[in-house]
Amino acid sequence: MGLRWLVVLLVAAALVGAPFALAARPVPDAPRDPVALARLVRTSASWGWSGTVRTSGALQVPESESFATLGQLLGEDNQLRVWWRGPQEWRVDRLRSTGETDLFRSRGLQVRWVFESDTATVSPVSRIRLPDAADLLPATLARSLLQGVRDDELSRLPAARVAGVAAPGLRVSPDDPAASVDHVDVWVEPSTGLPLRVELYGADDPRPVLTTVVTDLDLDPPDSSTTVFRPAASTTLTYEDAVDAASAANALAPYDLPATLAGLPARGEDPAAVGIYGRGPTALLALPLRGQVARPLRERLEASGGARTTAVGTIAPVGPVSLLVTPGRFGRGAFLLAGTVTPEALERAATELAAVTR
């Protein structure tokens, strides 16, 4: 091996080892009440910040054209650059070796710009949509995972050093028979409540199946100019009424879903055509699919390891996430049921949906 490659490897090792060296230093660990810490996290959305985030996922979601980004977000390593002014005004860039994809949220609109093609897609903000890069930030993910969590499901963890901050820790252990997540660990910036690191563990998993961590942090609110998309003269601009398949289905499907599914309550408002159910780390998505989307997705599930076909659909576990595609009935398409619930909960949900959408 030449000297040049030896230098490269040493530099790479130093860069990779630096965060662990920092984490190994003694961390001040003043006792923090986990309930009070969770309350602080829930109120942190309006705190402006900027920085970089690293995510690492081990969830191999079956490939599908309509859900392509999900596999990249949940099953790969991602580097993100963030400017956060508030829940309705932010920018998140997902950096890749070939370029980047930037998401902008401002004034009720979302813009997705792809560097390689120099195209920007403008869509209205939708309450119902598939996860995007912004949902994998430690702050947004932790707030979502804490939604509806009871006090008795919270416990304290030792502090850890994250992005140079001595961050107190919090564990969420869901107490729900439908839950497939064993626990979620969160470390928090103590003065603002901003989550800096989140680790999600499935049952019997010695390592997290999903980790997201702030690697560089600036707690000064970013300037408003950072979250506004300004296209170059060469950029191709397009407009879409729906940001993704879930948003489109919610607007166009011909029925409303029940207020509870598989014993799980709907999150937020009563569901329309797309339902999100559960609380805390236990979440279930019910998404209607057109036949041309359902068929190839069902085939992908059938080809994946561990998949099985039942009377209510084809089901495949992906770590703590389970997916089920129901059979199409009476020309009305099918449903994708997915979430951090047990396969048994998905089958129960599919049975209930078959009864209410006939």
Coordinates of C-alpha atoms in Angstrom, one line a residue:
M1 CA 0.0 0.0 0.0
G2 CA 1.5 3.4 -1.0
L3 CA 2.1 6.2 1.4
R4 CA -0.8 8.2 -0.1
W5 CA -3.4 5.5 0.7
L6 CA -2.0 5.0 4.2
V7 CA -2.5 8.8 4.9
V8 CA -6.0 8.6 3.5
L9 CA -6.9 5.7 5.8
L10 CA -5.4 7.3 8.9
V11 CA -7.3 10.5 8.2
A12 CA -10.5 8.5 7.7
A13 CA -9.9 6.6 11.0
A14 CA -9.3 9.9 12.8
L15 CA -12.6 11.4 11.5
V16 CA -14.6 8.3 12.4
G17 CA -13.0 7.9 15.8
A18 CA -13.4 11.5 16.9
P19 CA -17.0 11.3 17.9
F20 CA -16.4 8.1 19.9
A21 CA -13.4 9.8 21.6
L22 CA -15.5 12.7 22.6
A23 CA -18.2 10.4 23.9
A24 CA -15.7 8.6 26.0
R25 CA -14.8 11.7 28.0
P26 CA -16.6 11.9 31.4
V27 CA -20.1 13.5 31.0
P28 CA -21.7 15.6 33.8
D29 CA -24.9 13.8 34.7
A30 CA -27.2 15.9 36.8
P31 CA -30.4 14.0 37.6
R32 CA -33.3 14.9 35.4
D33 CA -36.9 13.9 35.9
P34 CA -37.8 11.9 32.7
V35 CA -41.4 13.2 32.7
A36 CA -40.1 16.8 32.9
L37 CA -37.5 16.1 30.2
A38 CA -40.2 14.6 27.9
R39 CA -42.3 17.7 28.4
L40 CA -39.4 19.9 27.4
V41 CA -38.9 17.8 24.3
R42 CA -42.5 18.2 23.3
T43 CA -42.3 22.0 23.4
S44 CA -39.0 22.3 21.5
A45 CA -40.4 22.5 17.9
S46 CA -40.2 26.3 17.7
W47 CA -36.6 26.5 18.8
G48 CA -34.4 27.6 15.8
W49 CA -31.2 25.8 15.1
S50 CA -28.9 24.6 12.3
G51 CA -26.3 21.9 11.9
T52 CA -25.6 18.5 10.5
V53 CA -27.2 15.2 11.2
R54 CA -26.2 11.6 10.5
T55 CA -28.8 8.8 10.2
S56 CA -28.2 5.1 10.0
G57 CA -31.0 2.6 9.2
A58 CA -31.1 -1.2 9.0
L59 CA -34.7 -1.6 7.7
Q60 CA -34.7 -3.1 4.3
V61 CA -38.0 -1.9 3.0
P62 CA -39.1 -3.6 -0.3
E63 CA -38.5 -1.5 -3.3
S64 CA -41.4 0.3 -4.9
E65 CA -41.6 3.2 -7.3
S66 CA -44.2 5.0 -5.1
F67 CA -42.1 4.5 -2.0
A68 CA -38.5 4.7 -3.3
T69 CA -37.4 7.3 -0.8
L70 CA -38.5 5.3 2.2
G71 CA -35.9 2.5 1.5
Q72 CA -33.2 5.1 1.2
L73 CA -34.2 6.8 4.5
L74 CA -34.8 3.7 6.6
G75 CA -32.2 1.3 5.2
E76 CA -29.2 3.4 4.4
D77 CA -26.8 5.9 6.0
N78 CA -27.7 9.5 5.3
Q79 CA -25.9 12.8 5.8
L80 CA -28.3 15.8 6.3
R81 CA -27.7 19.5 6.5
V82 CA -30.3 21.4 8.5
W83 CA -31.7 25.0 8.9
W84 CA -34.7 25.0 11.3
R85 CA -36.6 28.2 12.0
G86 CA -39.8 26.4 13.2
P87 CA -42.1 23.5 12.2
Q88 CA -43.5 25.4 9.2
E89 CA -40.2 27.0 8.1
W90 CA -37.1 24.8 7.5
R91 CA -34.7 23.4 5.0
V92 CA -33.1 19.9 5.0
D93 CA -30.5 18.9 2.4
R94 CA -29.8 15.2 2.0
L95 CA -26.2 14.9 0.7
R96 CA -25.1 12.1 -1.5
S97 CA -21.9 11.2 -3.4
T98 CA -23.6 12.2 -6.7
G99 CA -25.2 15.4 -5.5
E100 CA -28.0 16.3 -3.1
T101 CA -31.8 16.6 -2.7
D102 CA -33.0 19.6 -0.8
L103 CA -36.4 20.0 0.9
F104 CA -37.7 23.5 1.7
R105 CA -40.8 24.2 3.8
S106 CA -42.2 27.8 3.9
R107 CA -45.5 29.7 3.6
G108 CA -47.6 26.5 3.3
L109 CA -45.6 25.1 0.4
Q110 CA -42.9 22.4 0.1
V111 CA -40.2 22.5 -2.5
R112 CA -38.1 19.4 -3.4
W113 CA -35.0 20.3 -5.5
V114 CA -32.8 17.6 -7.0
F115 CA -29.3 18.7 -7.9
E116 CA -28.6 16.1 -10.6
S117 CA -31.6 17.0 -12.7
D118 CA -31.8 20.6 -11.6
T119 CA -35.6 20.1 -11.1
A120 CA -37.7 21.6 -8.4
T121 CA -41.2 20.3 -7.5
V122 CA -43.6 22.5 -5.6
S123 CA -46.4 21.0 -3.6
P124 CA -48.8 22.1 -0.9
V125 CA -48.0 21.0 2.6
S126 CA -50.1 18.0 3.6
R127 CA -50.9 16.7 7.0
I128 CA -51.0 13.2 5.5
R129 CA -47.8 12.2 3.7
L130 CA -45.0 9.6 3.7
P131 CA -41.9 10.3 5.9
D132 CA -39.2 12.5 4.4
A133 CA -35.7 13.5 5.4
A134 CA -37.1 16.1 7.9
D135 CA -38.9 13.4 9.8
L136 CA -35.6 11.6 10.5
L137 CA -34.1 14.6 12.3
P138 CA -33.6 13.7 16.0
A139 CA -35.9 16.5 17.1
T140 CA -38.8 15.7 14.8
L141 CA -38.5 12.0 15.2
A142 CA -38.3 12.2 19.0
R143 CA -41.3 14.5 19.3
S144 CA -43.3 12.1 17.1
L145 CA -42.3 9.1 19.2
L146 CA -43.3 10.9 22.4
Q147 CA -46.7 11.7 21.2
G148 CA -49.3 10.1 23.5
V149 CA -46.6 8.4 25.7
R150 CA -47.7 7.9 29.3
D151 CA -45.5 8.9 32.2
D152 CA -45.1 5.3 33.4
E153 CA -43.5 4.5 30.0
L154 CA -40.7 6.9 30.6
S155 CA -37.4 6.3 32.4
R156 CA -34.1 8.1 32.8
L157 CA -30.8 7.2 31.0
P158 CA -27.3 8.4 31.8
A159 CA -26.1 11.5 30.0
A160 CA -24.0 11.2 26.9
R161 CA -21.9 13.7 25.0
V162 CA -23.6 14.6 21.6
A163 CA -22.3 17.3 19.3
G164 CA -20.2 18.6 22.2
V165 CA -23.2 18.8 24.6
A166 CA -23.6 16.9 27.8
A167 CA -27.1 15.6 27.0
P168 CA -29.4 13.9 29.6
G169 CA -31.0 10.7 28.4
L170 CA -34.6 9.5 28.3
R171 CA -36.0 6.0 27.5
V172 CA -39.4 5.3 26.1
S173 CA -40.6 1.7 26.7
P174 CA -44.1 1.3 25.0
D175 CA -46.6 -0.7 27.0
D176 CA -49.0 -1.8 24.3
P177 CA -49.8 -5.4 23.1
A178 CA -49.6 -4.2 19.5
A179 CA -46.1 -2.7 19.9
S180 CA -43.1 -4.2 18.0
V181 CA -40.6 -1.5 19.2
D182 CA -38.9 -2.6 22.5
H183 CA -37.6 0.9 23.4
V184 CA -36.5 4.2 22.1
D185 CA -33.5 6.1 23.7
V186 CA -33.3 9.9 23.4
W187 CA -30.6 12.3 24.4
V188 CA -31.6 16.0 24.8
E189 CA -30.0 19.4 24.8
P190 CA -30.8 20.4 28.4
S191 CA -31.6 24.1 28.1
T192 CA -33.8 23.9 25.0
G193 CA -35.2 20.4 25.0
L194 CA -33.9 19.8 21.5
P195 CA -33.3 16.1 21.0
L196 CA -29.8 15.4 19.7
R197 CA -29.7 11.7 19.4
V198 CA -32.4 9.0 18.9
E199 CA -32.0 5.2 18.9
L200 CA -34.8 2.9 18.1
Y201 CA -34.7 -0.8 19.1
G202 CA -36.8 -3.7 18.1
A203 CA -37.5 -6.7 20.3
D204 CA -34.4 -8.6 21.1
D205 CA -32.3 -6.3 18.9
P206 CA -28.8 -5.7 20.6
R207 CA -28.2 -2.7 18.3
P208 CA -30.6 0.0 17.2
V209 CA -32.3 -0.5 13.9
L210 CA -32.5 3.2 13.4
T211 CA -30.2 5.9 14.7
T212 CA -30.2 9.6 14.0
V213 CA -27.7 12.0 15.7
V214 CA -26.8 15.7 15.4
T215 CA -23.1 15.8 14.6
D216 CA -22.7 19.6 14.6
L217 CA -25.0 22.1 16.3
D218 CA -25.6 25.8 16.3
L219 CA -28.4 27.0 18.6
D220 CA -28.7 30.5 17.0
P221 CA -31.8 30.7 14.8
P222 CA -30.9 30.7 11.1
D223 CA -31.6 33.7 8.9
S224 CA -34.9 33.6 7.1
S225 CA -33.1 33.6 3.8
T226 CA -31.8 30.1 4.4
T227 CA -35.2 28.5 4.2
V228 CA -36.4 30.2 1.0
F229 CA -35.9 28.4 -2.3
R230 CA -34.4 30.6 -5.0
P231 CA -34.2 28.7 -8.4
A232 CA -31.5 29.3 -10.9
A233 CA -32.5 30.4 -14.4
S234 CA -31.7 26.8 -15.6
T235 CA -33.9 25.1 -13.0
T236 CA -37.0 23.2 -14.2
L237 CA -40.0 24.0 -12.0
T238 CA -43.1 21.8 -11.7
Y239 CA -46.2 21.8 -9.5
E240 CA -47.9 18.8 -8.1
D241 CA -51.2 18.8 -6.2
A242 CA -50.0 16.0 -3.9
V243 CA -46.5 15.7 -2.4
D244 CA -46.5 11.8 -2.5
A245 CA -48.7 8.7 -2.8
A246 CA -50.2 9.0 0.7
S247 CA -51.2 12.7 0.2
A248 CA -52.8 11.8 -3.2
A249 CA -54.7 8.9 -1.7
N250 CA -56.0 10.9 1.1
A251 CA -57.5 13.5 -1.3
L252 CA -59.0 11.0 -3.9
A253 CA -60.0 7.8 -2.2
P254 CA -63.8 7.3 -2.0
Y255 CA -64.2 6.5 1.7
D256 CA -63.3 7.5 5.3
L257 CA -61.5 5.2 7.7
P258 CA -62.7 4.3 11.2
A259 CA -61.6 6.2 14.3
T260 CA -59.8 3.1 15.7
L261 CA -58.1 0.2 14.0
A262 CA -56.7 -2.9 15.6
G263 CA -57.4 -1.3 19.0
L264 CA -55.3 1.7 18.2
P265 CA -56.8 5.2 18.2
A266 CA -56.4 7.6 15.3
R267 CA -53.7 10.2 15.7
G268 CA -54.8 13.8 15.5
E269 CA -58.0 14.5 13.5
D270 CA -60.4 11.7 12.5
P271 CA -58.9 9.9 9.5
A272 CA -60.1 10.5 6.0
A273 CA -59.0 8.0 3.3
V274 CA -55.5 7.6 4.9
G275 CA -55.3 6.7 8.6
I276 CA -52.5 7.0 11.1
Y277 CA -53.1 5.1 14.3
G278 CA -51.4 4.5 17.6
R279 CA -49.4 6.5 20.1
G280 CA -45.8 6.9 20.9
P281 CA -43.5 4.5 19.1
T282 CA -46.4 2.3 18.2
A283 CA -47.8 3.6 14.9
L284 CA -49.9 2.1 12.1
L285 CA -50.5 3.6 8.6
A286 CA -53.5 2.5 6.5
L287 CA -53.0 3.7 2.9
P288 CA -55.3 2.9 0.0
L289 CA -53.5 1.8 -3.2
R290 CA -54.5 1.7 -6.8
G291 CA -54.2 -1.7 -8.5
Q292 CA -51.2 -0.6 -10.6
V293 CA -49.4 0.3 -7.3
A294 CA -50.6 -2.6 -5.2
R295 CA -49.8 -5.5 -7.6
P296 CA -46.0 -4.8 -8.0
L297 CA -45.7 -4.0 -4.3
R298 CA -47.4 -7.3 -3.3
E299 CA -45.0 -9.1 -5.7
R300 CA -42.1 -7.4 -4.0
L301 CA -43.3 -8.5 -0.6
E302 CA -43.9 -12.1 -1.8
A303 CA -40.3 -12.2 -3.1
S304 CA -38.8 -10.9 0.2
G305 CA -37.6 -13.3 2.9
G306 CA -40.0 -14.1 5.6
A307 CA -43.1 -13.0 3.7
R308 CA -46.3 -15.1 4.0
T309 CA -49.8 -14.9 2.4
T310 CA -52.9 -15.1 4.6
A311 CA -56.6 -14.7 4.0
V312 CA -56.3 -10.9 4.6
G313 CA -53.2 -10.2 2.6
T314 CA -49.5 -10.6 2.0
I315 CA -47.5 -9.7 5.1
A316 CA -43.7 -9.2 5.5
P317 CA -41.8 -8.2 8.7
V318 CA -38.9 -5.8 8.3
G319 CA -37.3 -5.7 11.7
P320 CA -39.8 -4.0 14.0
V321 CA -41.7 -2.7 11.0
S322 CA -44.3 -4.9 9.4
L323 CA -46.0 -4.4 6.0
L324 CA -49.2 -6.0 4.7
V325 CA -50.9 -5.5 1.3
T326 CA -54.5 -6.6 1.2
P327 CA -56.1 -8.3 -1.8
G328 CA -58.0 -5.9 -4.2
R329 CA -61.7 -6.3 -3.9
F330 CA -64.6 -5.3 -6.2
G331 CA -62.3 -3.0 -8.3
R332 CA -61.7 -0.7 -5.3
G333 CA -58.0 -1.3 -5.1
A334 CA -56.1 -2.5 -2.0
F335 CA -54.6 -1.2 1.2
L336 CA -51.0 -1.0 2.4
L337 CA -50.9 -1.4 6.2
A338 CA -47.5 -0.7 7.6
G339 CA -46.0 0.3 11.0
T340 CA -44.2 -0.5 14.1
V341 CA -46.8 -3.0 15.2
T342 CA -46.8 -6.8 15.4
P343 CA -47.9 -8.9 12.3
E344 CA -50.9 -10.0 14.4
A345 CA -52.0 -6.4 14.8
L346 CA -51.7 -5.8 11.0
E347 CA -53.8 -8.9 10.3
R348 CA -56.5 -7.7 12.7
A349 CA -56.4 -4.2 11.1
A350 CA -56.8 -5.8 7.6
T351 CA -59.8 -7.8 8.8
E352 CA -61.5 -4.7 10.2
L353 CA -60.8 -2.7 7.0
A354 CA -62.3 -5.4 4.9
A355 CA -65.5 -5.0 6.9
V356 CA -65.8 -1.2 6.7
T357 CA -64.7 -0.5 3.1
R358 CA -67.0 -3.0 1.3

